[in-house]
Amino acid sequence: MADRPVVGSTAGRLPGTQNGESELAVGDFCVIAALPFTTPWMLLWGTAAVIPVLLHLWNKRQHETTEWAAMEFLLAALRKSARRRRFEQLLLLLVRAAVLLLFALALADPLLALIPGFVGTVRSGATHTVLVLDGSYSMGTVADDASRFARARQAAAMLVQQGQQGDGFTLVVMGEPPQVLVERPAFDPEDVLSALEQAEIRHAGADLIRTLDEVIRVVRTSRRDFPRLLQTRVCFYSDLARNSWSAIESRAGRERTDILAEMAELVLFDVGSDPVANVGVTNLRANKSLAQVGRMQRFLATIHNYGRHDREEMTVELWVNDRPVAEQRTRVAAGADANVGFQHIPQASGETRVEVRVDNDSLAIDNRRYLSLPVRETIHVLCVNGSQDAAHHLSLALNPNPTEDQQLVTTVIPDGALLELDLTPFEAVLLCNVARLLPDEVAVLERFVTAGGGVVFFLGNHVRGEGYHDVMGPRAEHPPFFPARIETVVAGEDLRLDPRDYRHPVVVPFRGFERAGLVTTPIWKYWRLAPYEPSACQVALWIDNDPVLLEHSFGAGHVLVVATAPTSAQLEREDSWSALAMWPSFPPLVHEILNQVTRGRDRQRNVTVGEPLVDLLEPGSPANGISVSGPNARAERVRSTAVEQARIWTFSDTQQCGFYVASAGDDDRESLFAVNIDPAESDPERLDPDLLPSNFSREQGLVDVQQPVTATPIGRPSMFRWILAAVLVLLIAESLLAARMDRGAL
């Protein structure tokens, strides 16, 4: 059939028809053979059309010849009208056979749209269309009272309406990760339109490479399982945000588009426009991870102007527990950041919702930033004393008036008593000149840090480096708990601490305050440390090229090491290591160290969209007793898993930004989590369409979103109702013919 000449008009093609594609027409072959059917196997019922013929032939043989003189006259009359009678019977036979044949044809549901005499020559319903909607949150940009995503969804729905009966549609949403909503070709427009209505914007960017991989998989599966779908096209609906589409210029992007272009036609429906003005909150942080009732807490919000013009007098609000508590006005220059600080004194303990809001603009999703901040009545710190009075200076630096100030309580225990305590109430554990740790003690500390706690090692003359390496160094498939190998003691008379431009958070408060004493602190001895993984360690203080204050992450928490001892009481003693404990910079340094190592719990409560929520299960709670509710207010049950001697629960459905609350059964205690967007997608810069591979053809995707979308097909009328109507007419005609023949009136 492909070699036959095309007969018919040169009517317009559907979007996506390429030159050289075969078109069906009638004129030189049977109409039925040219028609595709929705349910072709129903044509088997057409064999029932032979039943009237068989009955006719059977009845024709059911008479006996009897010689009767009285009938001779009648036979002579019948012979005269034989031609008319045979015509009447043949006509009735044809009507009855046509009824059965047309009924079977109606069940097969042929396409009227392929008959040129009715609607012109168009492409047959043998096309697989992959609809790819950009689900990144930049598609939420609103213009003319409609978002880009709404326009994309409407344009895709219109394409479904314009398809031919028999065309198949699949649906993929670009995201991180991509989501396949319709994996196998759907042939009912209602199903496709319903899936389009369910598609939603993700509060994240879009992984173009992974999306192309999914599209390639869907196309290959369709070509294998639905060979009658001879043509394939992939239609992308996107705003071409550079953050998502820059990957198209990479080698991986080019390779995948080349693979797709060999199997399908690639069409881009551009639903974006020129870059719009946008201002977003890109960061919100508290100056202290340990907030306390009645003590000043400072917050710093970062506002970025992505537009080309300065924003004057922009309103920035601080909300605490869903109530506005402070407001500032600031100027944000074009393409620049503006830092806005707030102060707030918490009045009650518990989980606290902190939020910063800015004026609404075309992209609303990045106008808010969320922070989960646990507020405590009392902060508990555990000090492990490795030698006589080794922990005394630390305890005194943390709380100089323990009898009057009960907001920070230190508990001092001797070396060897660590296994006797439950570490759950403590925020941090400080080990002071501890000679070595037992494997069981290390296991306890590892679980504590994995859950978000902090551990600080102050090294001194009692420390045995090899013992630390044996129990806390790297092991097979296990990262080191202690960040560095302890090598040798370095001694000198004029050793000074070097903060290296004050980049580390522990020493940032000392920038510009050299007289505070940090850089003038006398150091006489320290342990030389060799980090196991230098790239994983952050160094705050150096002596020459040796790190003396470094930290690394372990699980959700932090481990920090100070390579010298702050325990010298007399400077003239030969075994003195430093004068840290006697210098004015020591108390603020210890508080900054404590604030840094306890940020693990804060970071665990504040994540980015797509990152899981993870927390320890409280002792005594049922394994499946955790319920998590998010911004959509829908609660989901979460099961916990056993990890060594603890149970951890994980919640992965964090595709929307906002606050999430985890509760355990009838327990009144709740854990608050904040999920924020990655601000990279807030940048409205678009990819230049000219940089798209030549495989793409480009269409405008701007449509009227007020236009209703229904499943009524456009340009593809079905013959089903017409054939049924013909069957009804033939049934009536058959009854009339039979009645009139019985009366001999025909």
XYZ file of C-alpha atoms in Angstrom:
746
model
C 0.000 0.000 0.000
C 2.885 2.337 0.645
C 3.736 2.214 -3.083
C 0.277 3.204 -4.277
C -0.261 6.798 -5.387
C -2.033 9.034 -2.895
C -5.496 10.025 -4.017
C -7.331 12.972 -2.564
C -6.825 16.589 -1.607
C -3.701 18.217 -0.166
C -5.406 19.000 3.135
C -3.350 20.370 6.056
C -1.475 17.914 8.172
C -1.589 17.502 11.934
C 1.275 19.132 13.856
C 4.258 16.837 13.592
C 3.569 15.325 10.136
C 6.775 15.206 8.159
C 7.264 15.294 4.417
C 7.280 11.867 2.907
C 4.932 10.298 5.457
C 2.320 8.050 3.881
C -1.291 9.244 3.882
C -4.349 7.052 3.363
C -7.033 7.767 0.799
C -9.652 5.896 -1.192
C -10.227 5.496 -4.877
C -8.112 2.551 -5.921
C -8.733 0.060 -3.124
C -11.517 -1.067 -0.849
C -12.716 1.468 1.746
C -12.918 -1.151 4.453
C -9.317 -2.197 3.871
C -8.192 1.406 4.247
C -9.960 2.007 7.527
C -8.238 1.442 10.872
C -10.479 0.158 13.639
C -10.548 0.807 17.364
C -11.523 -2.851 18.001
C -10.790 -4.740 14.765
C -11.477 -8.156 16.281
C -15.166 -7.211 16.404
C -15.208 -7.678 12.618
C -15.397 -11.421 13.301
C -19.081 -10.883 14.091
C -19.473 -10.039 10.406
C -19.413 -13.758 9.679
C -22.940 -13.815 11.079
C -24.015 -12.238 7.793
C -23.970 -15.701 6.174
C -26.738 -16.932 8.512
C -29.623 -15.461 6.447
C -28.028 -16.901 3.299
C -27.813 -20.373 4.842
C -31.409 -20.161 6.085
C -32.501 -19.019 2.659
C -30.768 -21.938 0.978
C -32.087 -24.359 3.586
C -35.698 -23.209 3.230
C -35.328 -23.351 -0.524
C -34.876 -27.124 -0.286
C -37.755 -27.769 2.194
C -40.572 -28.339 -0.339
C -42.063 -31.485 -1.918
C -43.502 -31.702 -5.417
C -47.113 -33.038 -5.487
C -49.097 -33.457 -8.671
C -52.457 -31.693 -8.193
C -54.543 -30.534 -11.109
C -56.092 -27.686 -9.166
C -52.625 -26.210 -8.602
C -51.649 -26.125 -12.271
C -53.462 -22.853 -12.755
C -51.738 -21.324 -9.716
C -48.324 -22.578 -10.854
C -48.837 -20.966 -14.190
C -49.603 -17.666 -12.454
C -46.577 -18.030 -10.167
C -44.285 -18.680 -13.069
C -45.356 -15.368 -14.519
C -44.375 -13.550 -11.312
C -41.275 -15.671 -10.532
C -38.845 -12.932 -11.500
C -40.568 -10.494 -9.144
C -40.661 -13.004 -6.266
C -36.999 -13.882 -6.626
C -36.164 -10.195 -6.554
C -38.262 -9.720 -3.398
C -36.561 -12.615 -1.608
C -33.114 -11.529 -2.701
C -33.796 -7.984 -1.504
C -34.958 -9.229 1.902
C -31.913 -11.502 2.112
C -29.567 -8.617 1.363
C -31.239 -6.403 3.963
C -30.921 -9.058 6.665
C -27.282 -9.777 5.799
C -26.535 -6.043 5.729
C -27.989 -5.649 9.243
C -25.561 -8.203 10.680
C -22.619 -6.960 8.659
C -23.129 -3.314 9.585
C -23.634 -4.200 13.257
C -20.270 -5.991 13.307
C -18.718 -3.030 11.510
C -20.150 -0.644 14.097
C -18.635 -2.701 16.918
C -15.217 -2.389 15.231
C -15.645 1.436 15.273
C -13.962 2.509 11.992
C -12.580 5.990 11.399
C -14.660 8.276 9.196
C -11.861 10.819 9.314
C -9.792 8.811 6.846
C -12.314 9.051 4.005
C -11.299 12.060 1.874
C -14.827 12.663 0.741
C -15.798 13.611 4.282
C -12.912 15.460 5.957
C -9.986 15.435 3.535
C -6.784 13.480 3.604
C -5.111 13.506 7.078
C -2.656 11.317 8.844
C -3.958 8.066 10.233
C -4.384 7.470 13.959
C -1.098 5.653 14.308
C 0.985 8.224 16.188
C 2.515 7.935 19.632
C 2.890 11.358 21.271
C 5.012 11.760 24.409
C 3.915 14.854 26.336
C 6.774 16.200 28.484
C 5.708 18.914 30.952
C 8.369 20.990 32.700
C 7.502 20.624 36.390
C 10.239 22.877 37.817
C 8.992 25.624 40.099
C 10.008 28.390 37.666
C 6.949 27.220 35.710
C 4.896 28.788 38.509
C 5.740 32.254 37.172
C 2.458 34.098 36.611
C 1.732 36.430 33.705
C -1.727 37.682 32.687
C -3.322 35.817 35.607
C -2.054 32.431 34.453
C 1.054 30.468 35.341
C 3.391 29.034 32.747
C 2.516 25.563 33.960
C -1.202 26.198 33.433
C -0.472 27.326 29.880
C 1.690 24.269 29.251
C -1.017 21.963 30.530
C -3.645 23.694 28.395
C -1.481 23.505 25.266
C -0.883 19.798 25.852
C -4.620 19.234 26.339
C -5.364 20.957 23.042
C -2.899 18.670 21.284
C -4.695 15.666 22.765
C -8.005 17.026 21.469
C -6.611 17.435 17.977
C -5.262 13.906 17.796
C -6.788 11.184 15.645
C -8.757 8.283 17.007
C -6.231 5.520 17.537
C -3.385 7.863 18.498
C -1.637 7.036 21.777
C -0.366 9.483 24.397
C 2.096 9.146 27.269
C 2.915 11.792 29.879
C 6.214 12.620 31.607
C 6.821 15.475 34.076
C 10.318 16.951 34.204
C 11.572 17.147 37.776
C 14.144 15.993 40.291
C 13.530 13.139 39.734
C 11.280 13.026 36.644
C 7.836 11.475 37.045
C 6.127 9.253 34.461
C 2.366 9.745 34.901
C 1.255 7.756 31.825
C 3.850 5.117 30.979
C 2.049 3.107 28.288
C 0.226 4.801 25.404
C -3.310 5.788 26.410
C -5.885 5.852 23.616
C -8.807 7.365 25.541
C -8.592 11.193 25.599
C -10.374 11.229 28.962
C -7.527 9.264 30.544
C -4.884 11.607 29.149
C -6.755 14.763 30.147
C -7.289 13.359 33.635
C -3.561 12.685 33.981
C -2.812 16.224 32.804
C -5.098 17.608 35.495
C -3.237 15.594 38.130
C 0.177 16.875 37.019
C 1.584 19.421 39.462
C 4.554 21.723 39.757
C 7.360 20.320 41.871
C 9.037 22.705 44.315
C 12.414 21.896 42.779
C 14.330 22.183 39.546
C 14.283 19.701 36.679
C 16.868 17.070 35.835
C 16.878 17.223 32.037
C 19.283 14.314 31.516
C 17.264 11.907 33.664
C 14.080 13.129 31.982
C 15.508 12.355 28.541
C 16.477 8.897 29.800
C 12.878 8.290 30.902
C 11.506 9.524 27.573
C 13.872 7.233 25.655
C 12.711 4.301 27.774
C 9.019 5.141 27.220
C 9.505 5.480 23.444
C 11.397 2.203 23.154
C 8.761 0.365 25.180
C 5.973 1.760 23.015
C 7.750 0.823 19.779
C 8.148 -2.724 21.062
C 4.656 -3.243 22.499
C 2.598 -1.163 20.037
C 4.067 -1.719 16.556
C 0.959 -0.277 14.889
C 1.974 3.185 16.215
C 4.213 3.879 13.252
C 5.089 7.478 14.070
C 6.425 9.023 17.292
C 6.791 12.592 18.394
C 8.023 14.030 21.694
C 6.500 17.376 22.665
C 8.269 19.400 25.375
C 6.340 22.157 27.169
C 8.791 24.380 29.026
C 9.874 27.937 29.818
C 13.492 27.067 28.884
C 14.844 28.169 32.282
C 18.629 28.017 31.999
C 19.026 26.275 35.347
C 17.183 23.240 33.974
C 18.002 23.418 30.267
C 21.715 24.244 30.373
C 22.372 20.485 30.410
C 21.151 20.288 26.799
C 24.496 21.799 25.773
C 26.475 19.080 27.524
C 27.789 15.963 25.852
C 25.256 13.819 27.711
C 22.430 16.088 26.568
C 23.516 15.994 22.926
C 23.879 12.222 22.952
C 20.385 11.696 24.320
C 18.707 14.135 21.950
C 20.443 12.402 19.031
C 19.091 9.040 20.220
C 15.579 10.472 20.540
C 15.744 12.186 17.159
C 16.418 8.831 15.493
C 13.176 7.454 16.930
C 10.875 10.469 17.080
C 10.174 13.997 15.987
C 11.170 16.514 18.705
C 8.948 19.563 19.218
C 9.405 22.310 21.822
C 6.380 24.366 22.865
C 7.862 27.504 24.446
C 5.547 28.722 27.226
C 8.041 31.230 28.621
C 8.677 34.830 27.759
C 11.384 37.400 28.251
C 13.004 37.311 31.731
C 10.677 38.684 34.378
C 11.517 40.628 37.519
C 11.881 38.326 40.490
C 13.068 38.728 44.070
C 13.469 35.733 46.361
C 14.580 34.804 49.865
C 17.617 32.610 49.299
C 18.717 31.940 52.887
C 17.533 32.163 56.482
C 19.658 31.194 59.449
C 19.875 31.708 63.182
C 23.105 32.900 64.769
C 22.822 30.165 67.409
C 21.628 26.631 66.942
C 20.831 26.421 70.665
C 17.978 28.859 71.226
C 16.800 29.422 74.778
C 13.775 30.955 76.414
C 14.306 34.586 77.380
C 17.597 34.988 75.508
C 18.048 37.118 72.436
C 18.071 35.173 69.183
C 19.292 36.777 65.977
C 18.202 35.811 62.484
C 19.785 36.739 59.177
C 17.843 36.570 55.916
C 19.403 36.925 52.469
C 17.295 38.519 49.734
C 18.375 38.326 46.079
C 17.139 40.494 43.233
C 17.164 38.495 39.991
C 15.768 41.386 37.974
C 17.437 44.066 35.899
C 16.232 46.978 38.007
C 16.808 47.952 41.633
C 14.015 47.294 44.114
C 13.462 50.229 46.445
C 11.769 50.023 49.830
C 11.106 46.330 49.764
C 9.184 44.959 52.752
C 10.727 42.030 54.629
C 8.767 40.432 57.480
C 9.758 38.010 60.233
C 7.047 35.574 61.295
C 7.294 33.360 64.389
C 4.730 30.622 64.941
C 2.537 32.012 62.142
C 2.482 35.543 63.588
C 4.357 38.615 62.288
C 6.819 39.856 64.930
C 9.098 42.247 63.017
C 9.288 44.149 59.753
C 12.006 45.980 57.873
C 12.288 47.843 54.605
C 15.377 47.438 52.495
C 16.795 48.249 49.099
C 17.919 45.390 46.877
C 20.117 46.302 43.930
C 19.670 44.564 40.589
C 21.501 41.239 40.497
C 22.686 41.603 44.104
C 22.032 40.275 47.613
C 20.738 42.185 50.606
C 21.158 40.830 54.144
C 18.387 41.676 56.581
C 18.828 41.005 60.302
C 16.121 40.457 62.906
C 16.136 40.018 66.673
C 13.615 38.059 68.666
C 13.393 36.794 72.247
C 11.588 33.430 72.487
C 9.001 33.406 75.241
C 8.244 29.687 75.367
C 10.125 26.462 74.845
C 9.280 23.944 72.161
C 9.342 23.602 68.401
C 9.295 27.084 66.856
C 8.303 28.025 63.305
C 10.393 30.878 61.918
C 9.598 32.366 58.530
C 10.748 35.333 56.459
C 8.456 36.801 53.804
C 8.942 39.430 51.098
C 6.531 41.241 48.798
C 4.720 39.082 46.270
C 5.859 39.123 42.661
C 5.383 37.006 39.530
C 7.018 33.955 41.172
C 5.488 33.467 44.614
C 7.132 30.222 45.690
C 10.508 31.819 46.527
C 9.036 34.733 48.473
C 9.205 32.725 51.713
C 11.925 30.902 53.600
C 11.349 28.557 56.527
C 13.391 27.641 59.608
C 12.723 25.055 62.313
C 14.184 26.222 65.618
C 13.857 24.159 68.807
C 13.751 26.465 71.835
C 14.972 24.990 75.118
C 14.614 25.946 78.731
C 17.978 24.375 79.603
C 20.990 23.236 77.577
C 22.866 20.219 78.923
C 26.535 19.574 78.114
C 28.538 16.542 79.262
C 32.255 16.932 80.101
C 34.417 13.809 80.413
C 37.424 14.433 82.654
C 40.501 12.558 81.455
C 42.902 13.938 84.077
C 42.773 15.907 87.284
C 40.631 19.015 86.777
C 40.965 18.700 82.980
C 37.290 19.548 82.450
C 37.125 22.267 85.092
C 38.186 25.088 82.773
C 35.689 24.038 80.112
C 32.825 23.847 82.582
C 33.755 27.248 83.982
C 33.980 28.812 80.515
C 30.534 27.505 79.572
C 28.829 28.614 82.780
C 30.758 30.867 85.179
C 27.802 31.027 87.636
C 26.340 27.523 87.813
C 24.388 28.248 91.007
C 22.597 31.269 89.527
C 22.390 30.444 85.827
C 20.534 27.198 85.203
C 20.025 27.695 81.464
C 23.302 25.965 80.582
C 24.119 23.031 82.831
C 27.383 21.098 82.592
C 27.753 17.588 83.946
C 31.313 16.403 84.682
C 32.059 12.682 84.833
C 35.354 10.812 85.191
C 36.971 8.872 82.396
C 35.370 5.420 82.208
C 31.848 6.448 83.289
C 30.581 7.204 79.791
C 28.733 3.896 79.434
C 26.757 4.550 82.614
C 24.863 7.535 81.178
C 22.083 8.027 78.644
C 23.337 10.712 76.244
C 19.887 11.635 74.939
C 19.428 14.747 77.167
C 22.806 16.212 76.185
C 23.492 18.495 73.241
C 27.243 17.870 73.187
C 29.961 15.744 74.787
C 33.369 17.312 75.525
C 36.230 14.864 76.144
C 39.138 16.530 77.937
C 42.564 14.853 77.752
C 41.043 11.362 77.702
C 43.816 8.783 77.249
C 41.837 6.325 75.122
C 38.317 5.047 74.528
C 36.920 1.538 74.578
C 35.122 0.207 71.479
C 31.798 0.243 73.342
C 32.328 3.876 74.309
C 33.120 4.776 70.710
C 29.939 3.009 69.565
C 27.896 5.111 72.010
C 29.497 8.325 70.765
C 28.989 7.344 67.121
C 25.260 6.799 67.659
C 25.063 10.115 69.486
C 26.754 12.040 66.662
C 24.869 10.182 63.924
C 21.642 11.452 65.470
C 22.868 15.062 65.277
C 24.816 15.491 68.503
C 28.276 17.019 68.766
C 31.536 15.665 70.197
C 34.644 17.758 70.963
C 38.077 16.307 71.750
C 40.617 18.411 73.662
C 43.947 16.610 73.412
C 46.658 16.652 76.068
C 49.535 14.758 77.579
C 47.426 11.716 78.536
C 46.289 11.017 74.985
C 47.584 7.840 73.338
C 47.477 8.442 69.607
C 47.676 4.812 68.488
C 44.767 3.916 70.738
C 42.651 6.621 69.093
C 43.613 5.316 65.657
C 42.785 1.716 66.525
C 39.202 2.353 67.678
C 38.237 5.568 65.838
C 40.269 5.457 62.633
C 39.019 4.330 59.222
C 37.840 0.751 58.952
C 36.559 -1.357 56.077
C 33.439 0.336 54.647
C 33.299 2.566 57.715
C 34.379 6.226 57.732
C 36.651 7.422 60.537
C 34.940 8.818 63.594
C 38.024 10.753 64.665
C 39.016 12.980 61.703
C 42.818 12.664 61.838
C 45.683 10.442 62.850
C 47.511 11.653 65.959
C 51.223 11.638 65.161
C 53.740 13.428 67.404
C 53.912 16.224 69.972
C 55.267 19.516 68.632
C 56.875 21.879 71.179
C 58.018 25.483 70.826
C 58.434 28.748 72.671
C 56.630 31.153 70.363
C 53.774 29.259 68.770
C 50.749 31.311 67.696
C 47.294 30.462 66.402
C 46.506 31.480 62.822
C 42.784 31.806 61.886
C 43.553 32.106 58.133
C 41.297 35.073 57.248
C 38.686 33.982 59.831
C 36.753 31.847 57.348
C 35.585 29.094 59.702
C 32.345 29.789 61.637
C 34.093 29.200 64.990
C 36.494 32.117 64.466
C 34.261 34.444 62.417
C 33.149 36.406 65.551
C 36.808 37.238 66.253
C 37.319 38.959 62.895
C 38.316 42.572 63.538
C 38.900 41.925 67.247
C 42.572 40.983 67.347
C 42.872 42.366 70.870
C 40.400 39.776 72.098
C 43.442 37.536 72.509
C 42.801 34.645 70.141
C 45.887 35.175 67.962
C 48.074 36.135 70.934
C 47.308 33.060 73.037
C 50.591 31.364 74.119
C 50.864 27.788 72.841
C 53.779 25.589 73.921
C 52.757 22.113 72.840
C 50.273 20.541 70.491
C 49.663 17.271 68.750
C 50.480 17.146 65.043
C 47.419 15.833 63.212
C 47.265 14.193 59.786
C 43.651 14.248 58.501
C 42.450 10.941 57.077
C 40.376 12.748 54.452
C 41.675 16.329 54.111
C 38.894 17.313 51.725
C 36.277 16.299 54.312
C 37.793 18.390 57.130
C 37.342 22.066 57.865
C 40.227 23.741 59.661
C 39.561 26.775 61.859
C 42.995 27.356 63.420
C 46.516 26.567 62.335
C 50.010 26.716 63.777
C 52.329 27.141 60.835
C 50.955 24.485 58.434
C 49.587 22.173 61.109
C 45.837 22.149 61.824
C 45.109 22.577 65.536
C 41.328 23.062 65.411
C 39.514 21.010 62.792
C 36.126 19.389 62.362
C 34.326 16.942 60.125
C 30.805 15.654 59.755
C 29.738 12.215 60.894
C 26.161 11.231 60.193
C 23.991 14.216 61.010
C 26.393 15.573 63.637
C 29.886 16.991 63.951
C 33.173 15.965 65.544
C 35.664 18.727 66.410
C 39.250 18.316 67.605
C 41.446 20.832 69.467
C 45.058 19.634 69.244
C 46.207 21.293 72.467
C 45.120 21.220 76.096
C 43.475 24.190 77.852
C 44.203 22.764 81.291
C 47.382 24.505 82.446
C 46.978 26.201 85.770
C 50.567 27.407 86.094
C 52.478 28.823 83.133
C 55.863 27.910 84.575
C 55.149 24.186 84.770
C 57.173 22.068 82.347
C 54.148 20.020 81.272
C 52.042 23.074 80.388
C 50.596 22.931 76.873
C 48.900 26.315 76.458
C 47.491 29.333 78.194
C 44.120 29.025 76.459
C 42.141 28.629 79.664
C 43.637 31.800 81.143
C 43.148 34.025 78.087
C 40.048 36.268 77.668
C 39.294 34.726 74.283
C 38.699 31.279 75.806
C 35.041 31.614 77.004
C 33.741 32.977 73.665
C 35.843 30.400 71.789
C 34.322 27.522 73.779
C 30.800 28.871 73.223
C 31.419 29.148 69.479
C 32.789 25.595 69.448
C 29.652 24.396 71.247
C 27.423 26.315 68.837
C 29.233 24.809 65.844
C 29.155 21.150 66.873
C 25.478 21.305 67.845
C 24.374 22.546 64.410
C 23.815 18.943 63.407
C 20.388 18.853 65.028
C 19.553 22.189 63.406
C 20.666 20.964 59.978
C 18.746 17.732 60.432
C 15.570 19.745 61.008
C 16.132 22.037 57.993
C 16.490 20.367 54.600
C 15.999 21.093 50.914
C 13.087 19.838 48.810
C 13.700 16.216 47.901
C 15.933 15.455 50.887
C 14.510 12.950 53.392
C 13.501 13.736 56.955
C 15.443 11.505 59.354
C 15.234 11.260 63.122
C 15.728 8.847 65.989
C 12.706 7.068 67.373
C 12.080 7.926 70.989
C 12.572 4.964 73.365
C 9.313 3.115 73.974
C 7.622 4.349 70.793
C 6.066 1.710 68.487
C 8.055 0.868 65.362
C 5.283 2.131 63.065
C 3.938 4.829 65.355
C 5.350 7.909 63.593
C 2.914 10.121 61.695
C 4.231 12.903 59.435
C 2.054 15.692 58.045
C 3.265 18.262 55.537
C 2.021 21.508 53.995
C -0.878 19.645 52.363
C -2.079 18.623 55.869
C -2.195 14.960 54.814
C -0.736 12.659 57.473
C 1.300 9.589 56.526
C 2.464 6.736 58.720
C 6.189 6.005 58.720
C 7.940 2.846 59.823
C 11.294 2.856 61.569
C 14.307 0.665 60.883
C 16.832 -0.744 63.318
C 20.341 0.683 63.048
C 22.709 -0.995 65.502
C 21.159 -0.292 68.914
C 18.831 2.503 67.802
C 15.766 2.883 65.598
C 15.613 5.539 62.889
C 12.610 6.631 60.855
C 12.834 8.231 57.415
C 10.248 10.228 55.471
C 11.072 10.786 51.794
C 8.036 12.588 50.358
C 9.355 16.145 50.726
C 8.381 17.465 47.300
C 6.725 20.601 48.692
C 8.369 23.372 50.668
C 6.988 24.348 54.051
C 6.763 22.906 57.542
C 6.431 19.191 58.338
C 5.390 17.854 61.740
C 6.248 14.380 63.048
C 4.377 12.968 66.032
C 4.447 9.609 67.780
C 1.065 8.087 68.581
C -0.645 9.591 71.605
C 2.550 11.341 72.681
C 2.161 15.124 72.816
C 5.761 15.632 71.712
C 6.217 16.765 68.142
C 9.245 17.277 65.938
C 9.182 20.196 63.519
C 11.016 20.169 60.188
C 11.423 22.924 57.600
C 11.776 22.112 53.895
C 13.024 24.865 51.574
C 13.502 25.209 47.841
C 16.854 25.309 46.103
C 17.083 28.980 45.044
C 18.910 28.123 41.799
C 15.614 27.702 39.925
C 14.518 31.213 40.969
C 16.819 32.737 38.374
C 14.541 33.728 35.457
C 17.353 33.632 32.887
C 16.313 31.583 29.866
C 18.297 29.408 27.523
C 18.663 30.991 24.111
C 16.392 28.900 21.835
C 19.052 29.134 19.132
C 21.282 26.956 21.332
C 18.833 24.062 21.152
C 19.967 21.123 19.013
C 18.843 21.321 15.403
C 16.727 18.203 16.068
C 14.122 20.404 17.776
C 11.359 22.234 16.001
C 9.911 25.099 18.005
C 6.291 26.121 18.503
C 4.688 28.805 20.621
C 2.910 27.356 23.630
C 1.004 30.487 24.612
C -2.695 29.619 24.801
C -5.835 30.942 26.449
C -6.095 29.077 29.738
C -9.729 30.146 30.071
C -10.658 27.916 27.142
C -12.383 24.811 28.526
C -10.779 21.466 27.857
C -13.044 18.495 27.151
C -12.513 15.053 25.782
C -14.622 15.730 22.689
C -12.335 14.876 19.782
C -11.651 17.532 17.159
C -11.171 16.466 13.550
C -11.737 12.733 14.133
C -15.479 11.869 13.869
C -16.384 8.253 14.446
C -18.630 6.144 12.139
C -20.036 4.199 15.097
C -23.227 6.234 15.535
C -23.813 6.570 11.804
C -23.530 2.822 11.249
C -25.846 2.079 14.188
C -28.358 4.487 12.701
C -28.107 2.628 9.393
C -28.663 -0.681 11.216
C -31.803 0.732 12.812
C -33.120 1.917 9.435
C -32.418 -1.487 7.869
C -34.192 -3.281 10.728
C -37.280 -1.163 10.170
C -37.035 -1.715 6.424
C -36.668 -5.467 6.936
C -39.829 -5.589 9.036
C -41.782 -3.586 6.485
C -40.492 -5.680 3.576
C -41.325 -8.943 5.315
C -44.818 -7.745 6.234
C -45.588 -6.480 2.757
C -44.246 -9.680 1.184
C -46.510 -11.716 3.452
C -49.469 -9.666 2.267
C -48.243 -9.808 -1.329
C -48.369 -6.039 -1.525
C -44.808 -5.472 -2.660
